[in-house]
Amino acid sequence: MTCMNFTETLEFLGGSIFGEECRGNFSSIQSRIDDLQREADSSLPGTSNLVAKTIFLRAIFNLLIGNNAEASSSLLRICDPAGEFSITWKLRAVAYLNLFIAWWRFPPMLRFPIELGSFAGQFFAMQSGYLKNRQKMQDTLVQRLGEGTGLDQFERKVLLILSSVSLHLSTEGTQHPSFPRTLGQSAPAVESDWSRIVRTLQLESVAIDCPDIARYLSRILLEIEIARGAPDLDEKFRSLRDEYSSAGDWAGLASIYVLDADRILSPPFSSPLSLNLIVTDSSNATIGNQKWDAIEASIWLNDDATAQDHYLRAFENFERAGASRGCAAVQLRWGCIKHASALKASIQSPEWFEEIRAANHYFSMAHELFGLDVQSQHLVSTHKILLDITSGQGQDLVSHARLIGSSAFQNANPIVAQFCGLLIMRFGYRQWLDHSRSNIAFQCYECALGCFSSLQDQYLTLLATTSQLELYTLLSDHSQARALTERVVPQFRVLLSTLKPFKDENLDQSRMWVKNLALDFPPHIFRSYYYTRDLNALKRWKEEVDRLEDSESVELGTLLDRPEITSYLHNHGHQAESFSTLERQRRRDNVRLYQYYVADIESQAAFQEFDVDKAESLLKALTVKIGSGIADILSTYTYTRLGEHEKARRVLDRIPNAILLNETVKQGISSDYTWSRRTAGSYFWDPNSGESALNACVQAQHWRKAEQILKRIKTVSTSFLDIEGLDREGDMWHRLLHAGLIAEHSDNLDEAFQLLLSSADVAERRRQSTTGEDARRASFFTLDSGEVFQALARIALRFATSEESSSQDSPSSRRFDLRGKTWPEQALAFMEQGKARALLDSMLATRSQEKTDGLKSGASWAYNKRLYFDLLAVPAESRSDAEKAELQTLERDLKVGQDIISELQSSDLLFDAATRPQTNLRAHYSVIPPNAAVIEFGFSQQGLIIFCIDSSGIRSTRQSKMTFIEARRIVFKYLREVATEPSNKSSDRTERLEKLSRQLSDELLASVTEDIHDKSHIIFIPSQPALVFPFSALLYDGKPLFLSKAVSQAPSLATLSKLIQKSHPIVSPKVSALAKPGIMKAGAKEPPLKMAGIEAITLGHIFNRPPTDVKNTSSDDFRAVLSDSDIVHLSTHGHTDPRSPWQAWISLRERFRVVDLTSVACGASMVFFGACLSGLGKATIGNDVTGFSHSMLSSGALVYLGAVWRVDDVSTMLLVVLFYRGLAKSAGDVSVAEYWRRAQVSLYHKSLEEVKALTDDILRGLDAAHAAGFEPEKFVKKGKAHLRNARDHLDMDPRDPFTWAPFIIIGNGNLNFDMRREVKAAGS
């Protein structure tokens, strides 16, 4: 038997060995091969030709279906030098092995990706050794091209040339006129050498009578012209279709129709199979791609009638040819088009449902018809995953993605799985960029991670994890980002160690990859450590990166001396010298950025201690350390944070606009781009440069330069401020904010207002699509985000007073379509939109959870998740043994809890749903008590806005030039001074405190004096930096405010309204008093709180309920107390935790943390933590506080009292006793805030002798408690002796705010209790 020739091979396999043509029926081909196998198995010895033929055909068949493992194994068996097969079969096997390696890296079905294989594919190739083997095979083929028959020689030549078709088509695609390139790069007009080689081969195929190959080569030549963007392609397609039709080659004709339709719908560097997304695997640390991000949305897959007609004709001809795979290929494309159409329709609309249904139908049919074609089925499965993510109806999608990776790993077909995973990631990334759908992005990244990890792809696993990390960072969800950092850093180290052997073998590519990783990856980790304020981790990472960069910099010079590397750089628009210069500049910039991070972390730590002088000195020192370049921008930001805007403007004036916009690096600007009848330009510009330039100018309040920059941007990027245009919604709100502020300062108020409304709308949409409490809390985290609502309020107030504005009539005018009845009311609505939204979310969620048992389980899971990620974010070296054990328990519990969440995802009552802005202000006014006035204010970089409100509405408004930074200096200096221990007070302390209080009072109270004179209760709704300021210490008529008015505060008008609506007079409340008096003993971790014990005994006696010593109270016990009581008073130690505000704690038998409150359904209406620092927390610009105060309100409490500095235990005990004595007499007609005021006033007016008399009175109360069976001496050992000692050594100034002002009332301070039943008078 003779060796099977090329023509016979093609015929056996359905007419082609090129899988993208989708010829033949794989089930039929497999059946025929099985027949041959049975014949070979039963044949006599000496029939090796039949065995070789069977092995050979099965190898090519496996190659076509994507089972590369079996294909390569079979081919290697044939070409084994010691094997039984003839040299002819061995040469053929070598030729197909060479083709196999090419298709292994560049599968024919995925010819369009421009950069696929640039890192991940070649990394796999290096690991497998295919790169070295392929070169040996190619050398063998070239040497022996002349052996055998003419057909044998032609076959080897075809396989050798076409093995690089994907690579060359990708190269040709970069020359397309619409391919984005920097100015100065142009598309070569001449035909490439490879095109000429293919054309010569086509002529040869005609000469030796191989018409099928001739037509296929004509197709390849047409693909080259498509890639290059040649004109008049319609006629060439028509001619080629006629050629196939004349030959009766219906499958070939169908494939040309598919190619033509693809050409209409997609640019040559993308495909309908990728939804026209650009799927790359370049060696970046994340899925983002600077070149493609800005233009990718413009080439989104659209439907087209001509293309649809071509697909229909293709489907008919594939059916005619019996090519089920071809029919599947068409249906896959139809499904992609339907999915793309659904993504453009309104979610949940009838059109959306219909497109989703149609897409699902087409994908299901395609999956069935592809049959044995494993790699095509992977692509269909990928699109089904994406469709399920879009529809929100998929189950266990990560497992489906893992199957793609594991199957590809078993079949040695990694590139297809890499493409599938990257497509999933790119889809999620695009949904984030365009629509701020972070939940979809995270779901996609998790699916991709499952695919890559099952594929055992170390690099892409790192890419997926780092992309998650980057998105958490962008969302300011820093605890989640930090937790991921703990996974990412080891992955990075493992990848570098994996690359090292290849690098040591002097493979230049691997050395450049290590270089790229060293450049691109570390900044993501720096940012994670920076945002979580972990200075030690930041410094350790800097040391590690320095060692890596030092090593790589030494090798860089050696690399740049190599001609192949300099050639590579030249082809990508770089010179070796400039590359080296840029490398040195980058390292200098990184050093300066690191210095900025360190100084900022240290200054923020000082701000947390209210040491504003130290914080500002650290920032000033930073401006001296850093020089030019990136340092100019860092200096600008530093000066603006100090409020030194003039210095910031001088720095910006040193930077030419072209440099600020990065134009000299990009060599030209244009970002407009299109495909398929949309306006286009082929040059790309990264809009981040424009955003950074605008941000620097706006921060410095350099309005003239900002206007110049914006004008320049708008001339080269018409879509820069177009929400519906080509750019990213995820960043759009920043752009619109900056443009709005610029317009405001140019007095273009209508334009400014519209831009700012659009900015707020985009920010709201982003917030609505953000899942997770921390991420939503951080949605209004920065001064920038707070500025949106402040600026809207400012302009609304200007409209209210302007006689010239065309928009003065009302906010509900058609021009702006707002709901406010008046402009001042609309201004207040804007202020409210930026305040305490995360707290409002959780308060409403708490109410929803009361309705649904399942949601209670979900809330428990959410608590475990919150605790898990917060503990994981804590540096490993600082975790206690208890925290480590807790982490292990949480990991186990969360795996079980995920099942609950899967069930809850279909529920309408999501416990972490985001709220919409509250617009019914008049409903909020109506619940304000008649005796109360609300003072709501907000600081920004531009100044202060104040509203005075009562039950009738807004009584007055005022604006001031006092900025956030100026207010911070006053507030923090006051808090640092007032919190000083009495023994450390200086002689002029009172004068300094009064001066600082007067400065703030002049801003907050002076303008509303007339509005509040008839009110007895003042409720403050503050903003940063005054959230923990004791407003009772403000001066009113020259005296502390509390002397004439009860004082409380609320996070926002909306939360105050909700709390008041939930409140009602509570009759005979259940009061629980708890304390941790402790005992004096050597080595005790905490000092005893004897006065706290006396305080608890006194309260217990007043309310006839024994107090609880919390030294025996577990966290669960305390949760039960919070649930079962009406009033909870706890006196113990309180501690902050620099690692995380969620880890701040109060001392029970164990630590009870802020995070533990997220699992509490609090039944207590009032909670009083008489613990040091229990009123503090980490606050955002949007008034959301991560601390006990807001956590207690979100868990169900109506009012909370906590301390904002380290309190004195004696003065605290006196205040508390006075407060509860008054409250115990309540008939339900006096508020909590008023009773607290009376306690403050009583202590304030007492002389030192009167304070001692009060102490004696409490001593008598202890005797009465003993007589009533409360055993005070057992509860507080030697308690009376300690109290007498405190009385005898009493050294306090009752008029000092340190004594009477440490506790603040947050929530509904107007809450009433009716104590007339079962209340026992004591010690009065």
mmCIF file with all atom_site columns, C-alpha atoms in Angstrom, residues 584-714:
data_model
loop_
_atom_site.group_PDB
_atom_site.id
_atom_site.type_symbol
_atom_site.label_atom_id
_atom_site.label_alt_id
_atom_site.label_comp_id
_atom_site.label_asym_id
_atom_site.label_entity_id
_atom_site.label_seq_id
_atom_site.pdbx_PDB_ins_code
_atom_site.Cartn_x
_atom_site.Cartn_y
_atom_site.Cartn_z
_atom_site.occupancy
_atom_site.B_iso_or_equiv
_atom_site.pdbx_formal_charge
_atom_site.auth_seq_id
_atom_site.auth_comp_id
_atom_site.auth_asym_id
_atom_site.auth_atom_id
_atom_site.pdbx_PDB_model_num
ATOM 1   C CA . ARG A 1 584 ? 15.644  55.648 34.836 1.00 0.00 ? 584 ARG A CA 1
ATOM 2   C CA . GLN A 1 585 ? 12.952  58.335 34.952 1.00 0.00 ? 585 GLN A CA 1
ATOM 3   C CA . ARG A 1 586 ? 10.361  55.755 35.907 1.00 0.00 ? 586 ARG A CA 1
ATOM 4   C CA . ARG A 1 587 ? 12.455  54.604 38.834 1.00 0.00 ? 587 ARG A CA 1
ATOM 5   C CA . ARG A 1 588 ? 12.895  58.193 40.017 1.00 0.00 ? 588 ARG A CA 1
ATOM 6   C CA . ASP A 1 589 ? 9.163   58.756 39.719 1.00 0.00 ? 589 ASP A CA 1
ATOM 7   C CA . ASN A 1 590 ? 8.454   55.601 41.725 1.00 0.00 ? 590 ASN A CA 1
ATOM 8   C CA . VAL A 1 591 ? 10.774  56.770 44.499 1.00 0.00 ? 591 VAL A CA 1
ATOM 9   C CA . ARG A 1 592 ? 8.929   60.088 44.677 1.00 0.00 ? 592 ARG A CA 1
ATOM 10  C CA . LEU A 1 593 ? 5.560   58.372 44.636 1.00 0.00 ? 593 LEU A CA 1
ATOM 11  C CA . TYR A 1 594 ? 6.737   56.121 47.461 1.00 0.00 ? 594 TYR A CA 1
ATOM 12  C CA . GLN A 1 595 ? 7.851   59.198 49.424 1.00 0.00 ? 595 GLN A CA 1
ATOM 13  C CA . TYR A 1 596 ? 4.417   60.696 48.862 1.00 0.00 ? 596 TYR A CA 1
ATOM 14  C CA . TYR A 1 597 ? 2.723   57.521 50.086 1.00 0.00 ? 597 TYR A CA 1
ATOM 15  C CA . VAL A 1 598 ? 4.848   57.414 53.237 1.00 0.00 ? 598 VAL A CA 1
ATOM 16  C CA . ALA A 1 599 ? 4.333   61.091 54.041 1.00 0.00 ? 599 ALA A CA 1
ATOM 17  C CA . ASP A 1 600 ? 0.611   60.819 53.420 1.00 0.00 ? 600 ASP A CA 1
ATOM 18  C CA . ILE A 1 601 ? 0.217   57.740 55.628 1.00 0.00 ? 601 ILE A CA 1
ATOM 19  C CA . GLU A 1 602 ? 2.173   59.409 58.432 1.00 0.00 ? 602 GLU A CA 1
ATOM 20  C CA . SER A 1 603 ? 0.230   62.648 58.079 1.00 0.00 ? 603 SER A CA 1
ATOM 21  C CA . GLN A 1 604 ? -3.103  60.785 58.098 1.00 0.00 ? 604 GLN A CA 1
ATOM 22  C CA . ALA A 1 605 ? -2.045  59.007 61.277 1.00 0.00 ? 605 ALA A CA 1
ATOM 23  C CA . ALA A 1 606 ? -1.364  62.420 62.813 1.00 0.00 ? 606 ALA A CA 1
ATOM 24  C CA . PHE A 1 607 ? -4.750  63.686 61.637 1.00 0.00 ? 607 PHE A CA 1
ATOM 25  C CA . GLN A 1 608 ? -6.385  60.673 63.319 1.00 0.00 ? 608 GLN A CA 1
ATOM 26  C CA . GLU A 1 609 ? -4.813  61.873 66.554 1.00 0.00 ? 609 GLU A CA 1
ATOM 27  C CA . PHE A 1 610 ? -6.067  65.406 65.757 1.00 0.00 ? 610 PHE A CA 1
ATOM 28  C CA . ASP A 1 611 ? -2.428  66.558 65.620 1.00 0.00 ? 611 ASP A CA 1
ATOM 29  C CA . VAL A 1 612 ? -2.939  68.911 62.696 1.00 0.00 ? 612 VAL A CA 1
ATOM 30  C CA . ASP A 1 613 ? 0.403   70.694 63.201 1.00 0.00 ? 613 ASP A CA 1
ATOM 31  C CA . LYS A 1 614 ? 2.393   67.463 62.913 1.00 0.00 ? 614 LYS A CA 1
ATOM 32  C CA . ALA A 1 615 ? 0.352   66.283 59.933 1.00 0.00 ? 615 ALA A CA 1
ATOM 33  C CA . GLU A 1 616 ? 0.873   69.504 58.015 1.00 0.00 ? 616 GLU A CA 1
ATOM 34  C CA . SER A 1 617 ? 4.576   69.637 58.842 1.00 0.00 ? 617 SER A CA 1
ATOM 35  C CA . LEU A 1 618 ? 4.999   66.154 57.366 1.00 0.00 ? 618 LEU A CA 1
ATOM 36  C CA . LEU A 1 619 ? 3.300   67.278 54.155 1.00 0.00 ? 619 LEU A CA 1
ATOM 37  C CA . LYS A 1 620 ? 5.397   70.442 53.991 1.00 0.00 ? 620 LYS A CA 1
ATOM 38  C CA . ALA A 1 621 ? 8.569   68.392 54.431 1.00 0.00 ? 621 ALA A CA 1
ATOM 39  C CA . LEU A 1 622 ? 7.477   66.262 51.468 1.00 0.00 ? 622 LEU A CA 1
ATOM 40  C CA . THR A 1 623 ? 7.440   69.270 49.126 1.00 0.00 ? 623 THR A CA 1
ATOM 41  C CA . VAL A 1 624 ? 11.106  69.836 49.979 1.00 0.00 ? 624 VAL A CA 1
ATOM 42  C CA . LYS A 1 625 ? 12.112  66.199 49.317 1.00 0.00 ? 625 LYS A CA 1
ATOM 43  C CA . ILE A 1 626 ? 10.703  65.799 45.830 1.00 0.00 ? 626 ILE A CA 1
ATOM 44  C CA . GLY A 1 627 ? 11.891  67.503 42.662 1.00 0.00 ? 627 GLY A CA 1
ATOM 45  C CA . SER A 1 628 ? 10.429  67.791 39.177 1.00 0.00 ? 628 SER A CA 1
ATOM 46  C CA . GLY A 1 629 ? 8.620   65.488 36.752 1.00 0.00 ? 629 GLY A CA 1
ATOM 47  C CA . ILE A 1 630 ? 5.932   63.501 38.497 1.00 0.00 ? 630 ILE A CA 1
ATOM 48  C CA . ALA A 1 631 ? 7.024   65.347 41.597 1.00 0.00 ? 631 ALA A CA 1
ATOM 49  C CA . ASP A 1 632 ? 5.496   68.547 40.210 1.00 0.00 ? 632 ASP A CA 1
ATOM 50  C CA . ILE A 1 633 ? 2.096   66.891 40.227 1.00 0.00 ? 633 ILE A CA 1
ATOM 51  C CA . LEU A 1 634 ? 2.709   65.392 43.677 1.00 0.00 ? 634 LEU A CA 1
ATOM 52  C CA . SER A 1 635 ? 3.780   68.821 44.935 1.00 0.00 ? 635 SER A CA 1
ATOM 53  C CA . THR A 1 636 ? 0.586   70.285 43.521 1.00 0.00 ? 636 THR A CA 1
ATOM 54  C CA . TYR A 1 637 ? -1.538  67.751 45.368 1.00 0.00 ? 637 TYR A CA 1
ATOM 55  C CA . THR A 1 638 ? 0.458   68.243 48.557 1.00 0.00 ? 638 THR A CA 1
ATOM 56  C CA . TYR A 1 639 ? 0.086   72.022 48.506 1.00 0.00 ? 639 TYR A CA 1
ATOM 57  C CA . THR A 1 640 ? -3.650  71.749 47.871 1.00 0.00 ? 640 THR A CA 1
ATOM 58  C CA . ARG A 1 641 ? -4.000  69.409 50.847 1.00 0.00 ? 641 ARG A CA 1
ATOM 59  C CA . LEU A 1 642 ? -2.351  72.121 52.917 1.00 0.00 ? 642 LEU A CA 1
ATOM 60  C CA . GLY A 1 643 ? -4.689  74.749 51.511 1.00 0.00 ? 643 GLY A CA 1
ATOM 61  C CA . GLU A 1 644 ? -1.734  76.536 49.902 1.00 0.00 ? 644 GLU A CA 1
ATOM 62  C CA . HIS A 1 645 ? -3.356  76.916 46.504 1.00 0.00 ? 645 HIS A CA 1
ATOM 63  C CA . GLU A 1 646 ? -1.189  79.787 45.348 1.00 0.00 ? 646 GLU A CA 1
ATOM 64  C CA . LYS A 1 647 ? 1.934   77.630 45.702 1.00 0.00 ? 647 LYS A CA 1
ATOM 65  C CA . ALA A 1 648 ? 0.160   74.812 43.866 1.00 0.00 ? 648 ALA A CA 1
ATOM 66  C CA . ARG A 1 649 ? -0.703  77.185 41.027 1.00 0.00 ? 649 ARG A CA 1
ATOM 67  C CA . ARG A 1 650 ? 2.904   78.335 40.772 1.00 0.00 ? 650 ARG A CA 1
ATOM 68  C CA . VAL A 1 651 ? 4.013   74.708 40.415 1.00 0.00 ? 651 VAL A CA 1
ATOM 69  C CA . LEU A 1 652 ? 1.463   74.104 37.663 1.00 0.00 ? 652 LEU A CA 1
ATOM 70  C CA . ASP A 1 653 ? 2.573   77.238 35.839 1.00 0.00 ? 653 ASP A CA 1
ATOM 71  C CA . ARG A 1 654 ? 6.002   75.622 35.488 1.00 0.00 ? 654 ARG A CA 1
ATOM 72  C CA . ILE A 1 655 ? 4.482   72.725 33.539 1.00 0.00 ? 655 ILE A CA 1
ATOM 73  C CA . PRO A 1 656 ? 3.627   73.388 29.864 1.00 0.00 ? 656 PRO A CA 1
ATOM 74  C CA . ASN A 1 657 ? 0.134   72.274 28.923 1.00 0.00 ? 657 ASN A CA 1
ATOM 75  C CA . ALA A 1 658 ? 1.565   69.811 26.389 1.00 0.00 ? 658 ALA A CA 1
ATOM 76  C CA . ILE A 1 659 ? 3.593   68.090 29.112 1.00 0.00 ? 659 ILE A CA 1
ATOM 77  C CA . LEU A 1 660 ? 0.639   68.113 31.512 1.00 0.00 ? 660 LEU A CA 1
ATOM 78  C CA . LEU A 1 661 ? -1.469  66.402 28.843 1.00 0.00 ? 661 LEU A CA 1
ATOM 79  C CA . ASN A 1 662 ? 1.316   63.921 28.053 1.00 0.00 ? 662 ASN A CA 1
ATOM 80  C CA . GLU A 1 663 ? 1.234   65.002 24.405 1.00 0.00 ? 663 GLU A CA 1
ATOM 81  C CA . THR A 1 664 ? 4.987   64.823 23.914 1.00 0.00 ? 664 THR A CA 1
ATOM 82  C CA . VAL A 1 665 ? 4.999   61.196 24.986 1.00 0.00 ? 665 VAL A CA 1
ATOM 83  C CA . LYS A 1 666 ? 2.004   60.247 22.871 1.00 0.00 ? 666 LYS A CA 1
ATOM 84  C CA . GLN A 1 667 ? 3.283   62.215 19.851 1.00 0.00 ? 667 GLN A CA 1
ATOM 85  C CA . GLY A 1 668 ? -0.135  63.559 18.980 1.00 0.00 ? 668 GLY A CA 1
ATOM 86  C CA . ILE A 1 669 ? -3.704  63.383 20.145 1.00 0.00 ? 669 ILE A CA 1
ATOM 87  C CA . SER A 1 670 ? -6.925  62.074 18.730 1.00 0.00 ? 670 SER A CA 1
ATOM 88  C CA . SER A 1 671 ? -9.321  59.696 20.402 1.00 0.00 ? 671 SER A CA 1
ATOM 89  C CA . ASP A 1 672 ? -12.323 59.582 18.096 1.00 0.00 ? 672 ASP A CA 1
ATOM 90  C CA . TYR A 1 673 ? -12.607 56.153 16.558 1.00 0.00 ? 673 TYR A CA 1
ATOM 91  C CA . THR A 1 674 ? -15.204 54.139 14.751 1.00 0.00 ? 674 THR A CA 1
ATOM 92  C CA . TRP A 1 675 ? -16.153 51.030 12.898 1.00 0.00 ? 675 TRP A CA 1
ATOM 93  C CA . SER A 1 676 ? -19.024 50.261 10.544 1.00 0.00 ? 676 SER A CA 1
ATOM 94  C CA . ARG A 1 677 ? -20.387 53.653 9.505  1.00 0.00 ? 677 ARG A CA 1
ATOM 95  C CA . ARG A 1 678 ? -19.359 55.555 12.628 1.00 0.00 ? 678 ARG A CA 1
ATOM 96  C CA . THR A 1 679 ? -17.101 58.630 12.429 1.00 0.00 ? 679 THR A CA 1
ATOM 97  C CA . ALA A 1 680 ? -13.491 57.623 12.807 1.00 0.00 ? 680 ALA A CA 1
ATOM 98  C CA . GLY A 1 681 ? -9.928  58.697 13.215 1.00 0.00 ? 681 GLY A CA 1
ATOM 99  C CA . SER A 1 682 ? -7.070  56.273 13.567 1.00 0.00 ? 682 SER A CA 1
ATOM 100 C CA . TYR A 1 683 ? -4.887  57.913 16.227 1.00 0.00 ? 683 TYR A CA 1
ATOM 101 C CA . PHE A 1 684 ? -5.389  57.097 19.860 1.00 0.00 ? 684 PHE A CA 1
ATOM 102 C CA . TRP A 1 685 ? -4.971  59.160 23.005 1.00 0.00 ? 685 TRP A CA 1
ATOM 103 C CA . ASP A 1 686 ? -5.289  57.973 26.560 1.00 0.00 ? 686 ASP A CA 1
ATOM 104 C CA . PRO A 1 687 ? -8.000  60.086 28.238 1.00 0.00 ? 687 PRO A CA 1
ATOM 105 C CA . ASN A 1 688 ? -6.366  59.426 31.620 1.00 0.00 ? 688 ASN A CA 1
ATOM 106 C CA . SER A 1 689 ? -3.846  62.104 30.696 1.00 0.00 ? 689 SER A CA 1
ATOM 107 C CA . GLY A 1 690 ? -6.643  64.618 30.274 1.00 0.00 ? 690 GLY A CA 1
ATOM 108 C CA . GLU A 1 691 ? -8.331  63.573 33.504 1.00 0.00 ? 691 GLU A CA 1
ATOM 109 C CA . SER A 1 692 ? -5.077  63.864 35.452 1.00 0.00 ? 692 SER A CA 1
ATOM 110 C CA . ALA A 1 693 ? -4.320  67.294 34.001 1.00 0.00 ? 693 ALA A CA 1
ATOM 111 C CA . LEU A 1 694 ? -7.807  68.606 34.775 1.00 0.00 ? 694 LEU A CA 1
ATOM 112 C CA . ASN A 1 695 ? -7.736  67.151 38.284 1.00 0.00 ? 695 ASN A CA 1
ATOM 113 C CA . ALA A 1 696 ? -4.415  68.833 39.077 1.00 0.00 ? 696 ALA A CA 1
ATOM 114 C CA . CYS A 1 697 ? -5.717  72.217 37.881 1.00 0.00 ? 697 CYS A CA 1
ATOM 115 C CA . VAL A 1 698 ? -9.032  71.920 39.724 1.00 0.00 ? 698 VAL A CA 1
ATOM 116 C CA . GLN A 1 699 ? -7.367  70.808 42.960 1.00 0.00 ? 699 GLN A CA 1
ATOM 117 C CA . ALA A 1 700 ? -5.052  73.828 42.742 1.00 0.00 ? 700 ALA A CA 1
ATOM 118 C CA . GLN A 1 701 ? -8.047  76.032 41.829 1.00 0.00 ? 701 GLN A CA 1
ATOM 119 C CA . HIS A 1 702 ? -6.055  77.194 38.809 1.00 0.00 ? 702 HIS A CA 1
ATOM 120 C CA . TRP A 1 703 ? -9.167  77.982 36.811 1.00 0.00 ? 703 TRP A CA 1
ATOM 121 C CA . ARG A 1 704 ? -7.443  79.792 33.943 1.00 0.00 ? 704 ARG A CA 1
ATOM 122 C CA . LYS A 1 705 ? -5.139  76.883 33.221 1.00 0.00 ? 705 LYS A CA 1
ATOM 123 C CA . ALA A 1 706 ? -7.960  74.390 33.752 1.00 0.00 ? 706 ALA A CA 1
ATOM 124 C CA . GLU A 1 707 ? -10.019 76.188 31.110 1.00 0.00 ? 707 GLU A CA 1
ATOM 125 C CA . GLN A 1 708 ? -7.093  76.043 28.665 1.00 0.00 ? 708 GLN A CA 1
ATOM 126 C CA . ILE A 1 709 ? -6.585  72.348 29.295 1.00 0.00 ? 709 ILE A CA 1
ATOM 127 C CA . LEU A 1 710 ? -10.273 71.536 28.839 1.00 0.00 ? 710 LEU A CA 1
ATOM 128 C CA . LYS A 1 711 ? -10.430 73.553 25.634 1.00 0.00 ? 711 LYS A CA 1
ATOM 129 C CA . ARG A 1 712 ? -7.437  71.643 24.254 1.00 0.00 ? 712 ARG A CA 1
ATOM 130 C CA . ILE A 1 713 ? -8.974  68.292 25.185 1.00 0.00 ? 713 ILE A CA 1
ATOM 131 C CA . LYS A 1 714 ? -12.321 69.136 23.600 1.00 0.00 ? 714 LYS A CA 1
#
